[in-house]
Coordinates of C-alpha atoms in Angstrom, one line a residue:
X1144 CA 33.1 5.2 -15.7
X1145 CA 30.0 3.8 -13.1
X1146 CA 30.6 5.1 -9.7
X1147 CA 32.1 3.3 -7.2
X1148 CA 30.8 4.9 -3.9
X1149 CA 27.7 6.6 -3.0
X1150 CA 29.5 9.9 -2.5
X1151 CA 30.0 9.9 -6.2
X1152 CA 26.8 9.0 -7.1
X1153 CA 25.9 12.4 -5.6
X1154 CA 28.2 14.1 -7.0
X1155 CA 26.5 13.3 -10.7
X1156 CA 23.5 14.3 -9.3
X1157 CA 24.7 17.2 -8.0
X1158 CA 25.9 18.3 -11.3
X1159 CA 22.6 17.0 -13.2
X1160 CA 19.6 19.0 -11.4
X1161 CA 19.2 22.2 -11.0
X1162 CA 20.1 24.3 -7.5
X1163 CA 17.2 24.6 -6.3
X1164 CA 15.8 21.2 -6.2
X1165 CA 19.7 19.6 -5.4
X1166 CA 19.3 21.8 -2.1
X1167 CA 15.6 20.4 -1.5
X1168 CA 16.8 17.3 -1.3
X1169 CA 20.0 17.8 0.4
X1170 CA 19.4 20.5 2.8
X1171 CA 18.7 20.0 6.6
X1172 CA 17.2 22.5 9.2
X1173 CA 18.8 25.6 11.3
X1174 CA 22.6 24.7 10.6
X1175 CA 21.9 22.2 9.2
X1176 CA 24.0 20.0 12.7
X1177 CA 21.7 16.9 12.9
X1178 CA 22.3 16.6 9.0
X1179 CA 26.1 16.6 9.6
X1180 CA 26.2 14.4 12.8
X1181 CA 23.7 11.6 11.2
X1182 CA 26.9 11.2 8.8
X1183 CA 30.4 12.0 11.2
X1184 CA 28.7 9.4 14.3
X1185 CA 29.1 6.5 12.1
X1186 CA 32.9 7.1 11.5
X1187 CA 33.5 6.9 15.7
X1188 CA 32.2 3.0 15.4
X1189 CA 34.8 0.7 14.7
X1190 CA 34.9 -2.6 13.3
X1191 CA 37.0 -5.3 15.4
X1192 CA 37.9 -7.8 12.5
X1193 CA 38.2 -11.8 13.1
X1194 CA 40.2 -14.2 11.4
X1195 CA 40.5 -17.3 9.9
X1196 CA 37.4 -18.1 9.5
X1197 CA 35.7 -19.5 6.6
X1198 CA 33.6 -16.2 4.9
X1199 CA 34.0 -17.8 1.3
X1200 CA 30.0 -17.7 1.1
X1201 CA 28.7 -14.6 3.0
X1202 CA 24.8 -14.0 3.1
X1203 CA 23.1 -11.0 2.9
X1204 CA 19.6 -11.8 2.8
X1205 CA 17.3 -11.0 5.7
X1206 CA 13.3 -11.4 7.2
X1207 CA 11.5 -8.2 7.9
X1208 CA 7.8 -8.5 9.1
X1209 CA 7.3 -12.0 7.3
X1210 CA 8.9 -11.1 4.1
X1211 CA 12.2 -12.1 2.8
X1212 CA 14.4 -9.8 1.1
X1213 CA 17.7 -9.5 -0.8
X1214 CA 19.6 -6.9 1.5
X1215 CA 19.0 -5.8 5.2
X1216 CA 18.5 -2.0 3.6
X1217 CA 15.4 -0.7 2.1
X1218 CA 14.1 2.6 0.1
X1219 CA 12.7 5.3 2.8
X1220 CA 10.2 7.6 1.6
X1221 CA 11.1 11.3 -0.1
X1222 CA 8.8 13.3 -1.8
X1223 CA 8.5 14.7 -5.2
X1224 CA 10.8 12.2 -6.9
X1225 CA 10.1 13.8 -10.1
X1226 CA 11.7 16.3 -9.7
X1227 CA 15.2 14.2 -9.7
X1228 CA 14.6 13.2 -13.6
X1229 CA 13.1 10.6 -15.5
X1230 CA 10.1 8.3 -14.3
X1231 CA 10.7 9.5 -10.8
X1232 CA 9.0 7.2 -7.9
X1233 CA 8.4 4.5 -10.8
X1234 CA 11.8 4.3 -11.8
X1235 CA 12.6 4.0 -8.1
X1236 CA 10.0 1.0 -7.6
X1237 CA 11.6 -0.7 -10.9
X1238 CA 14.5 -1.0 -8.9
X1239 CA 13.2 -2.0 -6.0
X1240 CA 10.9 -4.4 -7.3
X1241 CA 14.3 -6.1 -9.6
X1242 CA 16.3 -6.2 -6.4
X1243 CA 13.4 -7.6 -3.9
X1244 CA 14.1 -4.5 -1.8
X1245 CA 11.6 -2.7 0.2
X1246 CA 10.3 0.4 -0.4
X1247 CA 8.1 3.1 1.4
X1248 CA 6.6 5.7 -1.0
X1249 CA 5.8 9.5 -0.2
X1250 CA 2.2 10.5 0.4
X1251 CA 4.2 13.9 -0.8
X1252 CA 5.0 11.5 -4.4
X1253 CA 4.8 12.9 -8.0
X1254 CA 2.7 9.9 -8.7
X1255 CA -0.1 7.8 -8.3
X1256 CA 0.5 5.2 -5.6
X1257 CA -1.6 2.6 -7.7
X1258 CA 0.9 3.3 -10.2
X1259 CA 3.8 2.7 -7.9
X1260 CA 3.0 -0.6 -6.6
X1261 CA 1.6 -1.7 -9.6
X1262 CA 4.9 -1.9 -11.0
X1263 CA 5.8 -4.5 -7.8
X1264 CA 2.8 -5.9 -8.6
X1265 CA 4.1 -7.2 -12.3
X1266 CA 6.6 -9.5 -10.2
X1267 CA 3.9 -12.0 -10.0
X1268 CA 3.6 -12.1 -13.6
X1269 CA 6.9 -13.0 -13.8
X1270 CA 6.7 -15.7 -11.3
X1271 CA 9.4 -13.9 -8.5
X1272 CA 7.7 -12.6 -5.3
X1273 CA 7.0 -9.1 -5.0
X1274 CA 8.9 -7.2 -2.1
X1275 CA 7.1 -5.5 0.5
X1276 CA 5.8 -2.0 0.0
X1277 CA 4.8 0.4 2.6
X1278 CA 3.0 3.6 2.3
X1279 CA 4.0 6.8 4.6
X1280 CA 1.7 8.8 6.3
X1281 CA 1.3 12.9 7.3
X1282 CA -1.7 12.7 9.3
X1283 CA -4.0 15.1 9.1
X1284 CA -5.0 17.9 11.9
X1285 CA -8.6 16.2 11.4
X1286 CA -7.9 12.4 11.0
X1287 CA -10.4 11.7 8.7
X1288 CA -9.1 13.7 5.9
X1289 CA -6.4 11.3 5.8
X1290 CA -8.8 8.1 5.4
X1291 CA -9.2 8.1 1.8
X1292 CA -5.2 8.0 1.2
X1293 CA -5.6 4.8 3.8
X1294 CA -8.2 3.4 2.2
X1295 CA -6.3 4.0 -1.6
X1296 CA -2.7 2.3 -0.2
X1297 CA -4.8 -0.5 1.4
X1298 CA -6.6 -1.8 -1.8
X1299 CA -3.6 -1.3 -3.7
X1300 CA -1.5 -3.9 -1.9
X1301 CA 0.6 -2.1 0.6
X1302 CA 1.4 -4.0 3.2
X1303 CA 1.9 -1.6 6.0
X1304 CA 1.3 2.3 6.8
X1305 CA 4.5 4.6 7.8
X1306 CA 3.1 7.3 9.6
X1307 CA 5.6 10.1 10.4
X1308 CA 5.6 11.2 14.5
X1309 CA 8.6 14.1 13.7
X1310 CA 6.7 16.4 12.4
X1311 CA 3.8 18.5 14.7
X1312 CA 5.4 21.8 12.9
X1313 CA 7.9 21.8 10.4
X1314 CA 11.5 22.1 10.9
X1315 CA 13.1 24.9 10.4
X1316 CA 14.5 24.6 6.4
X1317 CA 16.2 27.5 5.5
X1318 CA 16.5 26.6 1.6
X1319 CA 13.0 26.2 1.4
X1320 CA 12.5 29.2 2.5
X1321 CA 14.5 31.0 0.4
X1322 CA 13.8 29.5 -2.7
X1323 CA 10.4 27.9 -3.5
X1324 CA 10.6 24.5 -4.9
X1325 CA 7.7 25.4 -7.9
X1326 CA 6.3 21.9 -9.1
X1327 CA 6.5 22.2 -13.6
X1328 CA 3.3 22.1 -15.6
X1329 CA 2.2 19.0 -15.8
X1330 CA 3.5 17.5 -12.6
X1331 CA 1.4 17.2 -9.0
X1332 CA 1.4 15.8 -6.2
X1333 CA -1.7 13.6 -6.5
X1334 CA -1.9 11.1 -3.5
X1335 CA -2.7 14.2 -1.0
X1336 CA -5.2 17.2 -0.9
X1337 CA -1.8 19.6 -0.3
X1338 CA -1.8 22.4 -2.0
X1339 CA 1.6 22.9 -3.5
X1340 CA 3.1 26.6 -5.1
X1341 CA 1.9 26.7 -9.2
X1342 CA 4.0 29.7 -9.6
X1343 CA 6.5 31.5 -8.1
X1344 CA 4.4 34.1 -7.0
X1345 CA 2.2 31.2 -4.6
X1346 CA 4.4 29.4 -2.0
X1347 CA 3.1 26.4 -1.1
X1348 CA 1.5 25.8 2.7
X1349 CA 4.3 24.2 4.0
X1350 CA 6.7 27.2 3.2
X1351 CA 3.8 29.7 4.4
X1352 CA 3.8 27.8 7.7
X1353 CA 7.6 27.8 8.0
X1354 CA 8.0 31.5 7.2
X1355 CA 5.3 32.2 9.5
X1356 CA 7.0 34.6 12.6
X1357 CA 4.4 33.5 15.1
X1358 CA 1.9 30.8 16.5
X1359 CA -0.9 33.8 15.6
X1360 CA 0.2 33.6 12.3
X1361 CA 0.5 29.9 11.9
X1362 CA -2.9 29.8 13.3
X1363 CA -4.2 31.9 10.7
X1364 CA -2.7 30.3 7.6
X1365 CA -3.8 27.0 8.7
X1366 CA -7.4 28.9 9.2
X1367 CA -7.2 29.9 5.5
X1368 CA -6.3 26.8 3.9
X1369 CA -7.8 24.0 6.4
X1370 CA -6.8 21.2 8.4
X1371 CA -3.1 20.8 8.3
X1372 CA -1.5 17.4 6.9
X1373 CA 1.1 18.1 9.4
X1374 CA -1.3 17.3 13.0
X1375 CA 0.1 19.0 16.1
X1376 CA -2.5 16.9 18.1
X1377 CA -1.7 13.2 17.3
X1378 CA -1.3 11.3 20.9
X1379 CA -0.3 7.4 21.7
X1380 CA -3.7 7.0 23.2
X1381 CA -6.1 8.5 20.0
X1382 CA -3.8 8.5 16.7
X1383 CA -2.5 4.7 17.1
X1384 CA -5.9 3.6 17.8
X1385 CA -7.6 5.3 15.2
X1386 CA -5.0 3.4 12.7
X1387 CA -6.2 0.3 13.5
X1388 CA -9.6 1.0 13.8
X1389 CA -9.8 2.3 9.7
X1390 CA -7.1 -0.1 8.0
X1391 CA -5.5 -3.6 8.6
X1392 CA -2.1 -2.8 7.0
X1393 CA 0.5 -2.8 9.2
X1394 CA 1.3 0.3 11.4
X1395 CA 5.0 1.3 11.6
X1396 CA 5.7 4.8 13.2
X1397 CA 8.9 6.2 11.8
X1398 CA 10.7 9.6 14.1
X1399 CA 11.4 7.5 17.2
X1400 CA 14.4 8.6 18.9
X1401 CA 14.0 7.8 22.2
X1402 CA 14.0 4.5 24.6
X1403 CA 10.9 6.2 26.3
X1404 CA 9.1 6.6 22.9
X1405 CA 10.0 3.2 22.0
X1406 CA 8.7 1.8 25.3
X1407 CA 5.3 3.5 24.2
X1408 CA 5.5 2.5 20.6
X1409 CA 5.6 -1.4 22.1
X1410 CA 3.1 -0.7 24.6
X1411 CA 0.5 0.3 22.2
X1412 CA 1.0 -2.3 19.9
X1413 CA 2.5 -1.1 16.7
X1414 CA 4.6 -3.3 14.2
X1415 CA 8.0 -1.7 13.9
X1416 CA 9.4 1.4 14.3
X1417 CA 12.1 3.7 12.7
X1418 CA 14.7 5.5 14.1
X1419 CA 14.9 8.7 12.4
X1420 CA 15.2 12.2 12.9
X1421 CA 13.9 13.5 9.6
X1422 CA 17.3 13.3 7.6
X1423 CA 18.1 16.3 10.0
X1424 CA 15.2 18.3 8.6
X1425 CA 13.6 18.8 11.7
X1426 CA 14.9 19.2 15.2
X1427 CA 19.0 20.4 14.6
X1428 CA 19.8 19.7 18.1
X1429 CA 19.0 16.3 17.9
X1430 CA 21.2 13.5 18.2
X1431 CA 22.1 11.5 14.8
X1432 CA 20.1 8.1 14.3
X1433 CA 23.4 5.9 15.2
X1434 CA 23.2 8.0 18.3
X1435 CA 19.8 7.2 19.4
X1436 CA 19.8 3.6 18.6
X1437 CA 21.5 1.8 21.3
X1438 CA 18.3 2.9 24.1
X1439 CA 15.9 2.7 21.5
X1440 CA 16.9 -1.3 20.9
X1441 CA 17.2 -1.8 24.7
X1442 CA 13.7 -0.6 25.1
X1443 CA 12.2 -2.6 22.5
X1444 CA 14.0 -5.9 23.8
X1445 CA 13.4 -7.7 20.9
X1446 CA 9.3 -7.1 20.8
X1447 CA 9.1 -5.8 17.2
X1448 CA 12.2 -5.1 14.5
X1449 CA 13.7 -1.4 15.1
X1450 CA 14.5 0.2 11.5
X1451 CA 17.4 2.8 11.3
X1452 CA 17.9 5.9 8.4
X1453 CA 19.8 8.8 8.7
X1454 CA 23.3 9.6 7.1
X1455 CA 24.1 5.9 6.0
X1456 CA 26.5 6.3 3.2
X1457 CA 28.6 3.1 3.1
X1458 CA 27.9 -1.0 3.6
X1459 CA 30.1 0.0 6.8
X1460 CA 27.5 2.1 8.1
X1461 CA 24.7 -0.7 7.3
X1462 CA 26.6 -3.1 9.2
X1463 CA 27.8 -0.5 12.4
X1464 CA 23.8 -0.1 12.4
X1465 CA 23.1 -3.8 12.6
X1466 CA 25.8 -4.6 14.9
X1467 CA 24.5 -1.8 17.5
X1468 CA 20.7 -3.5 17.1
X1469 CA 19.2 -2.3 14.1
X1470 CA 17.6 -4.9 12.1
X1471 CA 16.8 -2.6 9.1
X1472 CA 18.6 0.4 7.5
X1473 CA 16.5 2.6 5.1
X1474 CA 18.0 5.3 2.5
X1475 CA 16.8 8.2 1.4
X1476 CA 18.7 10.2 -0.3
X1477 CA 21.4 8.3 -1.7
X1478 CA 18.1 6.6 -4.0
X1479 CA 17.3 10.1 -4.9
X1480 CA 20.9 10.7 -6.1
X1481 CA 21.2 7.7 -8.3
X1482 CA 17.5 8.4 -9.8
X1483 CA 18.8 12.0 -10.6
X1484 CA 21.9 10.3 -12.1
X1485 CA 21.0 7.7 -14.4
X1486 CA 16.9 6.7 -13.6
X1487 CA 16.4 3.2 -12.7
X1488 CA 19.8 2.0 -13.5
X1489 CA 21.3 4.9 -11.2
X1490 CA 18.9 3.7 -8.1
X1491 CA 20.1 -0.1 -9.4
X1492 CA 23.9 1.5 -9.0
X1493 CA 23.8 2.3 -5.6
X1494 CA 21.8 -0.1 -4.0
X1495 CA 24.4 -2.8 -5.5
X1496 CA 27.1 -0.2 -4.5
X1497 CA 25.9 -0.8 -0.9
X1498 CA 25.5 -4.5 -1.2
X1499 CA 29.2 -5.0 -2.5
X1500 CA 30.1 -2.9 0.3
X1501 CA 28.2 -4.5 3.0
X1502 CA 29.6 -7.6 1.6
X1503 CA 32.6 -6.8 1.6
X1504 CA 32.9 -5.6 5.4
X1505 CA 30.9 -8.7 6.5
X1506 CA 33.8 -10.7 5.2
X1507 CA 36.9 -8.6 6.2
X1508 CA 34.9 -8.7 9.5
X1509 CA 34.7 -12.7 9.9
X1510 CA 31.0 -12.4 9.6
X1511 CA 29.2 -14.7 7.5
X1512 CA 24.9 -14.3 7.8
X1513 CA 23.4 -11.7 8.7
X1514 CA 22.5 -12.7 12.2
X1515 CA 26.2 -13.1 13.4
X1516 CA 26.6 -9.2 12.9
X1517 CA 26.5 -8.3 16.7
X1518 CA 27.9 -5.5 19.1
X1519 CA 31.1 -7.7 19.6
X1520 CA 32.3 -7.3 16.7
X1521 CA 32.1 -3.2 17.1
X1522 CA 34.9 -1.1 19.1
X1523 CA 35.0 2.7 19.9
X1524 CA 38.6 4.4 20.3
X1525 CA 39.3 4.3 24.2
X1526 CA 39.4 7.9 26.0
X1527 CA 41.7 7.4 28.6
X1528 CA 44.2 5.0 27.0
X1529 CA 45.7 4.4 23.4
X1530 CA 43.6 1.4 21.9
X1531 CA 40.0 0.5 21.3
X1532 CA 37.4 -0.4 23.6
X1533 CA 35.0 -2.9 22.8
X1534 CA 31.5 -1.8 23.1

C-alpha cells in the first residue's frame, strides 16, 4: 500500500538504508532541540476555518522570482543524495522537473550539477517549461576557490545561487561524530574540492573540524588541508558584493533568522532569503523556523519573497507558513525519505502527498488561491482564557 503521510514515507526509508546514513540525514546538533521544535511549533498554529463559501476549484499554483510553479513548496538542498538509493540527486530532479517544482541542489551532491539540471533541461524538448533551479553555496575561507563552482552552475542554467550564512563552524553533530559517513567506491562528491573520508580509517574535514577540542586545533586542521569551504569571515559588506561582482544568477542567502538579518539582507540587495536554521544541525538553541518568521516577514515588508524550511511535515504546516508570511516552503528531508523509499516515484509520493494535503486544508479552511491564505485565517489557543485567539 503507497503511503499516505510523510511520516510514513520515513518510516520506509527508515527501514531501507542502513543506520548510519538514516542518522546522517535525520540527526540534528547537541540534543538535537532545534530539530524537535522546528516540528512541535507548527502544531501550536491553528487554523480558524470559514464556511460556505465556494472552494469547489482551489488553486495551488504560485510565482516565485518570475517563474510559475505547480505548488508553493520546493526541494531544499541536502547533500550526498546517493547515498539514499537509486539515481540519487537525478532521480530527485526527475521529479521535480515532472512536477514543475523547484529545486536547489547540494554543492555537497553525489553528482555532477550539469548532470542535474540537464535533466530539467529535457523539459524544453518536450515543449513544457522547465522549473527553476538554484544552486547552493559553502563559500570558501578564500572566496575565489569557490568561483569555478559559480562559474559551472552559471553556464549550466541555474537561475540563482543559495549561499548558506549558518554555517562559520559547524554545528555540533554528534552522529557524525560517532560514526563516519564513508562515501562507497565509486561514488564522490564531484562539484567541490572537499575532501571527503575514503575509508574508515580517514574522517573526512568536516568531522576532523567538529571533533576538534579547540580553536588551536581547528586552526591547525584547516592549516593542513587548506582554505575551509565553510568561511568564518564572510560579512554583508565583502561576501554579497563579491557575488555579484563574479556571476549574474540570482543571489538568495538561506540561515536568516532574524528581523535584523533580514533588514540587512534587503539593504544589500539580495533576491530572496530563507528562513532556516540548518534543519536544527547547527545552533540547538535556536528557535524553530515557524518561530522566526513572523519578524523576519515584518522586516522585509514585502521587498523580496521570504522562503521557509524547517520541520514542515504536513500541507497544514505549508499553509500555517504561508498564512504567517512565508511565500515559499522548502523540504529537505522528507525528499530524501521518499528517494530512499522508492527513487523518483518515492520523491513523486510525497510531494503529491503534500499537495493533496495543502489542498485539502485550503478548502476545509475557505481558502481558494493561494494569495487569500493570510494571518486571519490562523489562531493560537488563548493563555488566559478557554478559546482561541486570533493572531
Amino acid at each position: 500500500m503507497q503511503p499516505l503521510t510523510l511520516d510514513e514515507v520515513e518510516a520506509v526509508a527508515r527501514n531501507k538504508l542502513p543506520r548510519h546514513v538514516y542518522d546522517f540525514y535525520a540527526a540534528g546538533s547537541d540534543q538535537q532541540k532545534a530539530l524537535a521544535r522546528n516540528r512541535e511549533a507548527f502544531s501550536r498554529l491553528l487554523i480558524r476555518p470559514r464556511v460556505l463559501i465556494d472552494v469547489s476549484t482551489v488553486d495551488t499554483s504560485t510565482s516565485l522570482l518570475g517563474a510559475s510553479l505547480s505548488l508553493p513548496i520546493g526541494i531544499a538542498p541536502s547533500a550526498m543524495q546517493r547515498l539514499a538509493g537509486g539515481d540519487g540527486e537525478l532521480d530527485v530532479a526527475e521529479a521535480a522537473s515532472a512536477m514543475n517544482l523547484n529545486l536547489t541542489l547540494s554543492s555537497q551532491s553525489t553528482t555532477k550539477l550539469e548532470d542535474v539540471i540537464g535533466v530539467n533541461q529535457k523539459c524544453h524538448a518536450l515543449g513544457r517549461p522547465a522549473p527553476p533551479f538554484w544552486m547552493q553555496l559553502y563559500l570558501y575561507e578564500d572566496a575565489q576557490k569557490s568561483l569555478p563552482l559559480i562559474s559551472r552552475a552559471e553556464a549550466a542554467g541555474y537561475q540563482a545561487l543559495v549561499l548558506t550564512v549558518d554555517t562559520p563552524v559547524l554545528g555540533n553533530r554528534l552522529c557524525e561524530r560517532k560514526t563516519a559517513v564513508v562515501l562507497p567506491k565509486g561514488m564522490s562528491i564531484p562539484n567541490v574540492d572537499n575532501p571527503q573520508p575514503s575509508s574508515k580509517n580517514q574522517p573526512s574535514i568536516n568531522r576532523q573540524l567538529m571533533n576538534a577540542s579547540t580553536a588551536a586545533d581547528a586552526k591547525a586542521i584547516r592549516d593542513k588541508y587548506g582554505p575551509s569551504m565553510h568561511s568564518s569571515s564572510m560579512t554583508w559588506e565583502k561576501t554579497v558584493k563579491f557575488l555579484r561582482d563574479v556571476t549574474k544568477m540570482k543571489i538568495i542567502l538561506k540561515g536568516i533568522m532574524t528581523s535584523e538579518d533580514a533588514a540587512l539582507a534587503v539593504e544589500h540587495g539580495v533576491d530572496a532569503i530563507i528562513v532556516s536554521n540548518h534543519g536544527g544541525r547547527q545552533l540547538d538553541d535556536a528557535p524553530s523556523t515557524i518561530e522566526a518568521l513572523p519578524e523576519v516577514v515584518e522586516a522585509v515588508q514585502g521587498r523580496i519573497p521570504v522562503l521557509l524550511d524547517g520541520g514542515v511535515r504536513t500541507g497544514a504546516d505549508v499553509y500555517k507558513a504561508l498564512a504567517l508570511g512565508a511565500d515559499f516552503v522548502l523540504v529537505g528531508r522528507p525528499a530524501l525519505w521518499g528517494l530512499a523509499s522508492n527513487g523518483r516515484e518515492g520523491v513523486e509520493t510525497v510531494m503529491n502527498i503534500l499537495e493533496r494535503e495543502l489542498s485539502r486544508t485550503m478548502a476545509l479552511a475557505g481558502v481558494k488561491s493561494i494569495k487569500e491564505i493570510t494571518k486571519n485565517t490562523l489562531g493560537i489557543a488563548a493563555k488566559d482564557r478557554f478559546g482561541v485567539a486570533k493572531l
